[in-house]
Amino acid sequence: MPSSLTIAGFFAGIGGIEEGFHKEGASSVFFCEKDERARTVLQSHFPGVPIAGDIQDVISIPKVDIITAGFPCQDLSQAGLKKGIGGTQSGLVQHLFRIIDSIEKSARPEWIVIENVSYMISLDSGNAIKYLTGELERLGYSWGYRIVDARAFGVPQRRLRLLLVAARHADVREVLFSQNIEDPPVDDTIGNVDNAGYYGFYWTEGKRGLGWTVDGVPTLKIGSKIGIPSPPAIWIPKEDFFGTPDIRDSERLQGFEIDWTLPTMSLPKAKQGDRWHLVGNAVCVNMSRWLASQIISPGQYHPSLEKEIHRKKWPKAAYGYKGKVFEVSVSTWPVCTQGEPLHNFLNFPLKPLSHKGMNGFYTRAVNSELINYPNCFIGSMEKYLKDIEGGTYEFSE
Ligand SMILES: C[S@@+](CC[C@H](N)C(=O)[O-])C[C@H]1O[C@@H](n2cnc3c(N)ncnc32)[C@H](O)[C@@H]1O
């Protein structure tokens, strides 16, 4: 059933949340995004929709059904600054609540959709999620959240994200928890190597935080502060090859059409790293599309999945209202959408990993006491390094 829901998208980036909702028939009537690189992409894909800049300057918004917000996670993520919800970046979310507060109660949007890193539930003893849910309740909403994996929605990228949904009247449990795969079909054990598969990992690591993903890539990230992209590496065992994905495949791994971020290259001084930054920051479109379809057509919820808790530790899925919190026993896979595994998914050639990059990773890996690498992986790296030294691969730049 096509939907006529209207959206105001805050911290909209390149529109990952909104694009998923559009695919289910909703339409954006307002964006707020400060970064010019992202604004250029939004203008190109959502022509005519007004885009406000800094959220701190927003006084009012059009009347809408849904507010979306994937607020900056630099202060929350494990890889980021860990300052928590009071940090200068993540603290910007308070302006979202200021804006909703300024709307007369009966005219407030029915739905608020917030997305962020899964680590938010544990950072600073859960103060971030406590703050968010407290504010939502103060503004008259019940809420639910669930940590979900992008792989559940048909893309070979392991990307765990927290989806927080609040509603004024509707039952958020029917949106977030009515679908569930009890035993997701994934096993990312490192020793588990099938010669036909592809394996993703962070080549910048080696001793810990490897991100090993069987026939998929680990979470795409934004790269360094100075705009140097660091896409994950992909190992092809049967070819003894190590490379990184093309930006266009990375857009696809996030559920976008290829060249979604190309418009940003029209800006003066644009760099390829800008595209990587925007893609790594985005919400996976497949994930938000699932959420949109659930909001439009909620399913049946089984209360037997829930139990009231007293918040010593925030669970992976919960819902609450008026100060009560209930843990919900669901997995990170609401559905198991058939998608291509990585070895069939990629459309563009991989860029060979440089000798410096491979050798650095190799040295860390063989000296790692924490990770037990399989011999075939170590041997494959040695073969790849020899191939590079023998001139098998060409390197541009
Ligand atoms: C995690 S990203 C959101 C990504 C987005 N959901 C997407 O799919 O691309 C956070 C966004 O907040 C934007 N942002 C940061 N500070 C802002 C501010 N003061 N006002 C408006 N947007 C801001 C950043 O530029 C960034 O694009």
Coordinates of C-alpha atoms and ligand atoms in Angstrom, one line a residue:
M1 CA 0.0 0.0 0.0
P2 CA 1.7 3.3 -1.0
S3 CA 2.1 5.7 1.9
S4 CA 1.6 9.4 1.9
L5 CA 3.7 10.0 5.1
T6 CA 5.7 13.2 5.2
I7 CA 9.2 13.5 6.7
A8 CA 11.4 16.1 8.2
G9 CA 14.9 14.7 8.2
F10 CA 17.5 16.1 10.6
F11 CA 21.2 15.4 10.4
A12 CA 20.1 14.0 7.0
G13 CA 23.6 13.3 5.6
I14 CA 23.1 11.9 2.1
G15 CA 19.5 10.8 3.0
G16 CA 20.0 7.1 3.9
I17 CA 17.0 7.1 6.3
E18 CA 14.8 9.2 4.0
E19 CA 15.6 7.2 0.8
G20 CA 14.4 4.0 2.6
F21 CA 11.2 5.7 3.5
H22 CA 10.8 7.2 0.0
K23 CA 11.1 3.7 -1.5
E24 CA 8.0 2.8 0.6
G25 CA 6.1 5.9 -0.8
A26 CA 6.8 8.5 1.9
S27 CA 8.1 12.0 0.9
S28 CA 10.5 14.4 2.4
V29 CA 9.3 18.0 2.9
F30 CA 12.3 19.4 5.0
F31 CA 15.9 18.5 5.6
C32 CA 18.5 19.8 8.0
E33 CA 22.1 19.2 7.2
K34 CA 25.2 21.3 7.9
D35 CA 27.8 19.7 5.7
E36 CA 27.9 21.2 2.2
R37 CA 29.2 17.9 0.7
A38 CA 26.1 16.1 1.9
R39 CA 23.7 19.0 1.1
T40 CA 24.9 18.8 -2.6
V41 CA 23.9 15.1 -2.6
L42 CA 20.5 15.8 -1.0
Q43 CA 19.8 18.6 -3.5
S44 CA 20.5 16.3 -6.4
H45 CA 18.4 13.3 -5.2
F46 CA 15.6 15.2 -3.5
P47 CA 15.2 18.3 -5.7
G48 CA 13.1 21.1 -4.4
V49 CA 13.1 20.0 -0.8
P50 CA 14.3 22.9 1.4
I51 CA 17.5 22.2 3.4
A52 CA 18.3 24.1 6.6
G53 CA 21.9 24.3 7.7
D54 CA 22.9 24.2 11.3
I55 CA 20.2 22.6 13.6
Q56 CA 21.1 25.1 16.3
D57 CA 19.5 27.8 14.1
V58 CA 16.3 26.0 13.3
I59 CA 13.3 27.6 14.9
S60 CA 10.4 25.8 13.2
I61 CA 9.6 23.1 10.7
P62 CA 6.6 22.2 8.5
K63 CA 3.9 19.9 10.0
V64 CA 5.0 16.3 9.3
D65 CA 4.1 12.7 10.2
I66 CA 7.7 11.6 10.9
I67 CA 10.9 13.2 12.1
T68 CA 14.1 11.3 11.3
A69 CA 17.5 11.9 12.9
G70 CA 20.7 9.9 12.6
F71 CA 22.5 12.4 14.9
P72 CA 26.4 12.6 14.9
C73 CA 27.9 9.6 16.6
Q74 CA 31.5 10.9 17.0
D75 CA 31.1 11.2 20.7
L76 CA 29.3 7.9 21.1
S77 CA 31.1 5.4 18.9
Q78 CA 33.7 3.0 20.1
A79 CA 36.0 4.3 17.4
G80 CA 35.1 7.9 18.2
L81 CA 35.7 10.3 21.1
K82 CA 33.7 8.5 23.7
K83 CA 32.6 11.7 25.4
G84 CA 29.0 10.6 25.4
I85 CA 25.8 12.5 24.9
G86 CA 27.2 15.7 26.5
G87 CA 29.9 15.9 23.8
T88 CA 29.8 18.8 21.4
Q89 CA 28.8 16.7 18.4
S90 CA 26.3 14.2 19.9
G91 CA 24.9 16.8 22.3
L92 CA 23.4 18.5 19.2
V93 CA 20.5 16.1 19.5
Q94 CA 19.2 18.3 22.3
H95 CA 18.2 20.7 19.5
L96 CA 15.9 18.1 18.0
F97 CA 14.1 17.9 21.3
R98 CA 14.0 21.7 21.6
I99 CA 12.4 21.9 18.1
I100 CA 9.8 19.2 18.9
D101 CA 9.1 20.9 22.3
S102 CA 8.3 24.1 20.4
I103 CA 5.5 22.4 18.4
E104 CA 2.1 22.5 20.0
K105 CA 1.4 19.0 21.5
S106 CA -1.5 18.1 19.2
A107 CA 0.6 19.0 16.1
R108 CA 3.7 17.0 17.0
P109 CA 4.6 14.3 14.5
E110 CA 3.3 10.8 15.3
W111 CA 6.6 9.2 14.7
I112 CA 10.2 10.0 15.6
V113 CA 12.9 7.7 14.2
I114 CA 16.5 8.0 15.6
E115 CA 19.4 6.0 14.4
N116 CA 22.8 5.6 15.9
V117 CA 25.7 3.3 16.7
S118 CA 24.9 0.2 18.7
Y119 CA 27.6 1.1 21.2
M120 CA 25.4 3.9 22.5
I121 CA 23.7 1.5 24.9
S122 CA 26.9 0.8 26.8
L123 CA 28.7 4.1 26.6
D124 CA 28.9 6.0 29.9
S125 CA 26.8 3.4 31.7
G126 CA 24.0 3.9 29.1
N127 CA 23.5 7.6 29.9
A128 CA 23.0 8.4 26.2
I129 CA 20.1 6.1 25.7
K130 CA 18.7 7.1 29.1
Y131 CA 18.8 10.8 28.0
L132 CA 17.1 10.1 24.6
T133 CA 14.3 7.9 26.0
G134 CA 13.7 10.3 28.9
E135 CA 13.3 13.2 26.5
L136 CA 11.0 11.3 24.3
E137 CA 8.8 10.4 27.2
R138 CA 8.8 14.1 28.4
L139 CA 7.6 15.1 24.9
G140 CA 4.7 12.6 25.1
Y141 CA 6.0 9.6 23.3
S142 CA 6.4 5.9 24.0
W143 CA 9.5 4.4 22.6
G144 CA 11.3 1.2 21.6
Y145 CA 14.7 0.4 20.2
R146 CA 16.4 -2.5 18.6
I147 CA 20.0 -3.2 17.5
V148 CA 19.8 -4.6 14.0
D149 CA 22.4 -5.9 11.5
A150 CA 22.3 -4.6 8.0
R151 CA 23.0 -8.1 6.7
A152 CA 19.5 -9.1 7.7
F153 CA 18.2 -6.8 5.0
G154 CA 20.0 -8.3 2.1
V155 CA 23.4 -6.5 1.9
P156 CA 26.7 -8.2 2.7
Q157 CA 27.8 -5.6 5.2
R158 CA 27.9 -6.3 8.9
R159 CA 26.6 -3.0 10.3
L160 CA 25.0 -3.1 13.7
R161 CA 22.9 0.0 14.4
L162 CA 20.4 1.1 17.0
L163 CA 17.0 2.0 15.6
L164 CA 15.0 4.0 18.2
V165 CA 11.4 4.6 17.3
A166 CA 9.0 6.7 19.2
A167 CA 5.2 7.1 18.7
R168 CA 2.6 9.3 20.2
H169 CA -0.3 6.9 19.7
A170 CA 0.9 3.8 17.9
D171 CA 2.4 0.7 19.5
V172 CA 6.1 0.8 18.6
R173 CA 6.4 -2.9 19.6
E174 CA 4.4 -3.8 16.5
V175 CA 6.9 -1.9 14.4
L176 CA 10.2 -3.1 15.9
F177 CA 9.6 -6.5 17.3
S178 CA 6.9 -8.2 15.3
Q179 CA 9.5 -9.8 13.0
N180 CA 12.3 -11.9 14.3
I181 CA 14.8 -14.5 13.1
E182 CA 15.8 -16.5 16.2
D183 CA 18.9 -18.0 14.8
P184 CA 20.5 -15.7 12.3
P185 CA 22.5 -17.6 9.6
V186 CA 25.9 -16.1 10.4
D187 CA 29.2 -17.4 11.7
D188 CA 32.1 -15.0 11.6
T189 CA 34.5 -17.3 13.3
I190 CA 38.0 -16.6 11.9
G191 CA 39.1 -20.2 11.4
N192 CA 36.0 -20.9 9.3
V193 CA 37.4 -20.5 5.8
D194 CA 35.7 -21.7 2.6
N195 CA 37.8 -21.3 -0.5
A196 CA 34.9 -20.1 -2.5
G197 CA 34.0 -17.3 -0.2
Y198 CA 35.3 -13.7 0.3
Y199 CA 36.3 -12.4 3.7
G200 CA 36.2 -8.8 4.9
F201 CA 38.4 -7.3 7.6
Y202 CA 40.0 -4.0 8.7
W203 CA 43.5 -4.1 7.3
T204 CA 44.4 -1.1 9.5
E205 CA 44.0 -3.4 12.5
G206 CA 45.6 -6.8 13.0
K207 CA 46.0 -7.3 16.7
R208 CA 42.4 -6.6 17.8
G209 CA 39.2 -5.1 16.4
L210 CA 39.6 -7.1 13.2
G211 CA 36.0 -6.9 12.0
W212 CA 36.3 -10.3 10.4
T213 CA 33.2 -10.9 8.3
V214 CA 32.4 -14.1 6.4
D215 CA 31.3 -13.3 2.8
G216 CA 30.7 -9.7 3.7
V217 CA 32.5 -6.6 4.8
P218 CA 32.6 -5.1 8.3
T219 CA 31.0 -1.7 8.9
L220 CA 32.0 0.9 6.4
K221 CA 33.5 3.8 8.3
I222 CA 34.1 7.5 7.5
G223 CA 38.0 7.3 7.4
S224 CA 40.4 9.7 9.0
K225 CA 39.8 13.2 10.1
I226 CA 41.9 14.6 7.3
G227 CA 39.8 12.8 4.7
I228 CA 41.8 9.7 4.0
P229 CA 39.4 6.8 3.3
S230 CA 40.1 3.5 4.9
P231 CA 37.7 1.0 3.3
P232 CA 37.9 -2.5 4.7
A233 CA 40.0 -5.1 2.9
I234 CA 38.6 -8.2 1.2
W235 CA 40.5 -11.4 1.0
I236 CA 39.8 -13.8 -1.9
P237 CA 41.4 -17.1 -0.8
K238 CA 41.2 -18.9 -4.1
E239 CA 43.2 -16.1 -5.8
D240 CA 45.5 -15.2 -2.9
F241 CA 44.3 -11.7 -3.4
F242 CA 43.7 -8.7 -1.1
G243 CA 41.9 -5.6 -2.2
T244 CA 39.5 -2.9 -1.2
P245 CA 36.1 -2.2 -2.7
D246 CA 35.3 0.5 -5.3
I247 CA 33.3 3.5 -3.9
R248 CA 30.4 2.5 -6.1
D249 CA 30.2 -1.0 -4.6
S250 CA 30.4 0.7 -1.2
E251 CA 27.4 2.8 -2.1
R252 CA 25.6 -0.4 -3.0
L253 CA 26.7 -2.0 0.3
Q254 CA 24.8 0.8 1.9
G255 CA 21.8 0.2 -0.3
F256 CA 22.3 3.3 -2.5
E257 CA 22.3 3.4 -6.3
I258 CA 25.8 3.6 -7.7
D259 CA 27.2 7.1 -7.9
W260 CA 24.7 8.4 -5.3
T261 CA 27.5 10.6 -3.9
L262 CA 29.0 11.7 -7.2
P263 CA 27.2 15.1 -7.1
T264 CA 29.6 16.1 -4.2
M265 CA 32.5 16.0 -6.6
S266 CA 31.2 19.1 -8.3
L267 CA 32.2 21.2 -5.3
P268 CA 35.5 23.1 -5.5
K269 CA 38.3 21.2 -3.8
A270 CA 36.3 18.0 -3.7
K271 CA 38.2 14.8 -3.0
Q272 CA 37.4 11.2 -3.5
G273 CA 37.7 10.8 0.3
D274 CA 34.6 13.0 0.6
R275 CA 32.5 10.3 -1.0
W276 CA 33.9 7.7 1.4
H277 CA 33.2 10.0 4.3
L278 CA 29.5 10.5 3.2
V279 CA 29.0 6.8 2.5
G280 CA 30.6 5.7 5.8
N281 CA 28.4 8.1 7.8
A282 CA 25.1 7.0 6.1
V283 CA 22.3 4.8 7.2
C284 CA 21.9 1.7 5.2
V285 CA 18.9 2.2 2.9
N286 CA 17.7 -1.4 3.2
M287 CA 17.6 -1.0 6.9
S288 CA 15.5 2.1 6.9
R289 CA 13.3 0.7 4.2
W290 CA 12.4 -2.2 6.4
L291 CA 11.6 0.2 9.2
A292 CA 9.4 2.3 6.9
S293 CA 7.5 -0.8 5.8
Q294 CA 6.9 -1.8 9.4
I295 CA 5.7 1.7 10.3
I296 CA 3.3 1.6 7.4
S297 CA 2.1 -2.0 8.0
P298 CA 3.0 -3.0 11.5
G299 CA 2.9 -6.7 12.4
Q300 CA 1.6 -8.7 15.3
Y301 CA 3.6 -8.5 18.5
H302 CA 3.9 -11.2 21.1
P303 CA 4.1 -9.8 24.6
S304 CA 5.7 -13.1 25.8
L305 CA 9.0 -11.7 24.4
E306 CA 9.2 -9.0 27.0
K307 CA 10.0 -8.6 30.7
E308 CA 10.3 -5.4 32.8
I309 CA 13.8 -4.5 33.9
H310 CA 15.4 -2.0 36.2
R311 CA 18.1 -0.7 34.0
K312 CA 21.3 -1.8 35.4
K313 CA 22.3 -2.5 31.9
W314 CA 20.5 -1.5 28.7
P315 CA 19.6 -4.5 26.6
K316 CA 19.9 -4.9 22.8
A317 CA 16.2 -4.4 22.4
A318 CA 13.7 -2.6 24.7
Y319 CA 10.6 -0.5 24.9
G320 CA 9.3 1.8 27.4
Y321 CA 6.8 4.5 28.6
K322 CA 6.3 6.6 31.6
G323 CA 9.6 5.5 33.3
K324 CA 9.1 1.8 32.7
V325 CA 11.6 -0.2 30.7
F326 CA 10.9 -3.6 29.2
E327 CA 13.6 -5.8 27.7
V328 CA 12.5 -7.6 24.6
S329 CA 14.1 -10.9 23.6
V330 CA 14.8 -10.6 19.9
S331 CA 17.8 -11.0 17.7
T332 CA 19.6 -8.4 15.6
W333 CA 17.9 -10.0 12.5
P334 CA 14.3 -9.0 12.2
V335 CA 14.1 -10.7 8.8
C336 CA 16.5 -12.7 6.7
T337 CA 16.2 -11.0 3.3
Q338 CA 17.8 -13.0 0.5
G339 CA 20.7 -11.1 -0.9
E340 CA 23.9 -11.9 -2.7
P341 CA 26.9 -13.0 -0.6
L342 CA 29.9 -10.7 -1.1
H343 CA 31.6 -13.0 -3.7
N344 CA 28.5 -12.5 -6.0
F345 CA 27.6 -9.0 -4.9
L346 CA 30.5 -6.9 -6.1
N347 CA 30.2 -5.2 -9.6
F348 CA 33.5 -3.4 -9.8
P349 CA 37.1 -4.6 -9.6
L350 CA 38.8 -4.5 -6.2
K351 CA 41.7 -2.1 -5.8
P352 CA 44.8 -4.2 -4.8
L353 CA 45.9 -3.5 -1.2
S354 CA 49.3 -1.7 -1.3
H355 CA 52.5 -3.5 -0.2
K356 CA 52.9 -1.1 2.7
G357 CA 49.3 -1.8 3.9
M358 CA 49.5 -5.5 3.5
N359 CA 53.0 -5.8 5.0
G360 CA 51.9 -3.7 8.0
F361 CA 48.9 -5.8 8.6
Y362 CA 50.9 -9.0 8.1
T363 CA 53.5 -8.0 10.7
R364 CA 50.8 -7.2 13.2
A365 CA 48.9 -10.4 12.5
V366 CA 51.8 -12.7 12.9
N367 CA 52.7 -11.0 16.2
S368 CA 49.1 -10.9 17.5
E369 CA 48.6 -12.8 20.7
L370 CA 44.8 -12.2 20.8
I371 CA 43.8 -13.5 17.4
N372 CA 44.6 -17.0 16.1
Y373 CA 44.8 -16.6 12.4
P374 CA 44.4 -19.7 10.2
N375 CA 47.6 -20.8 8.4
C376 CA 45.9 -20.5 5.0
F377 CA 45.3 -16.8 5.6
I378 CA 48.9 -16.1 6.7
G379 CA 50.2 -18.1 3.7
S380 CA 47.9 -16.2 1.4
M381 CA 49.3 -12.9 2.6
E382 CA 52.8 -14.1 2.1
K383 CA 51.9 -15.2 -1.5
Y384 CA 50.2 -11.8 -2.2
L385 CA 53.3 -9.9 -0.9
K386 CA 55.5 -11.9 -3.2
D387 CA 53.2 -11.3 -6.1
I388 CA 53.3 -7.5 -5.5
E389 CA 57.1 -7.7 -5.3
G390 CA 57.1 -9.6 -8.5
G391 CA 55.1 -6.9 -10.2
T392 CA 51.9 -8.9 -10.7
Y393 CA 49.7 -5.9 -9.7
E394 CA 49.6 -2.4 -11.0
F395 CA 49.1 0.4 -8.5
S396 CA 47.8 3.8 -9.4
E397 CA 48.4 7.0 -7.4
Ligands
LIG1 C1 25.7 10.2 11.3 S1 25.5 11.4 10.1 C2 23.9 11.1 9.5 C3 23.9 10.4 8.2 C4 22.6 10.3 7.5 N1 21.6 9.6 8.3 C5 22.8 9.5 6.2 O1 22.1 8.5 5.9 O2 23.6 10.0 5.4 C6 25.3 12.9 11.0 C7 25.1 14.1 10.2 O3 24.9 15.2 11.0 C8 25.4 16.4 10.4 N2 25.5 17.5 11.3 C9 26.5 17.6 12.2 N3 26.4 18.8 12.9 C10 25.2 19.3 12.5 C11 24.5 20.5 12.8 N4 25.0 21.3 13.8 N5 23.4 20.8 12.2 C12 22.9 20.0 11.2 N6 23.6 18.8 10.8 C13 24.7 18.5 11.4 C14 26.7 15.9 9.8 O4 27.2 16.7 8.8 C15 26.3 14.5 9.3 O5 25.9 14.5 8.0

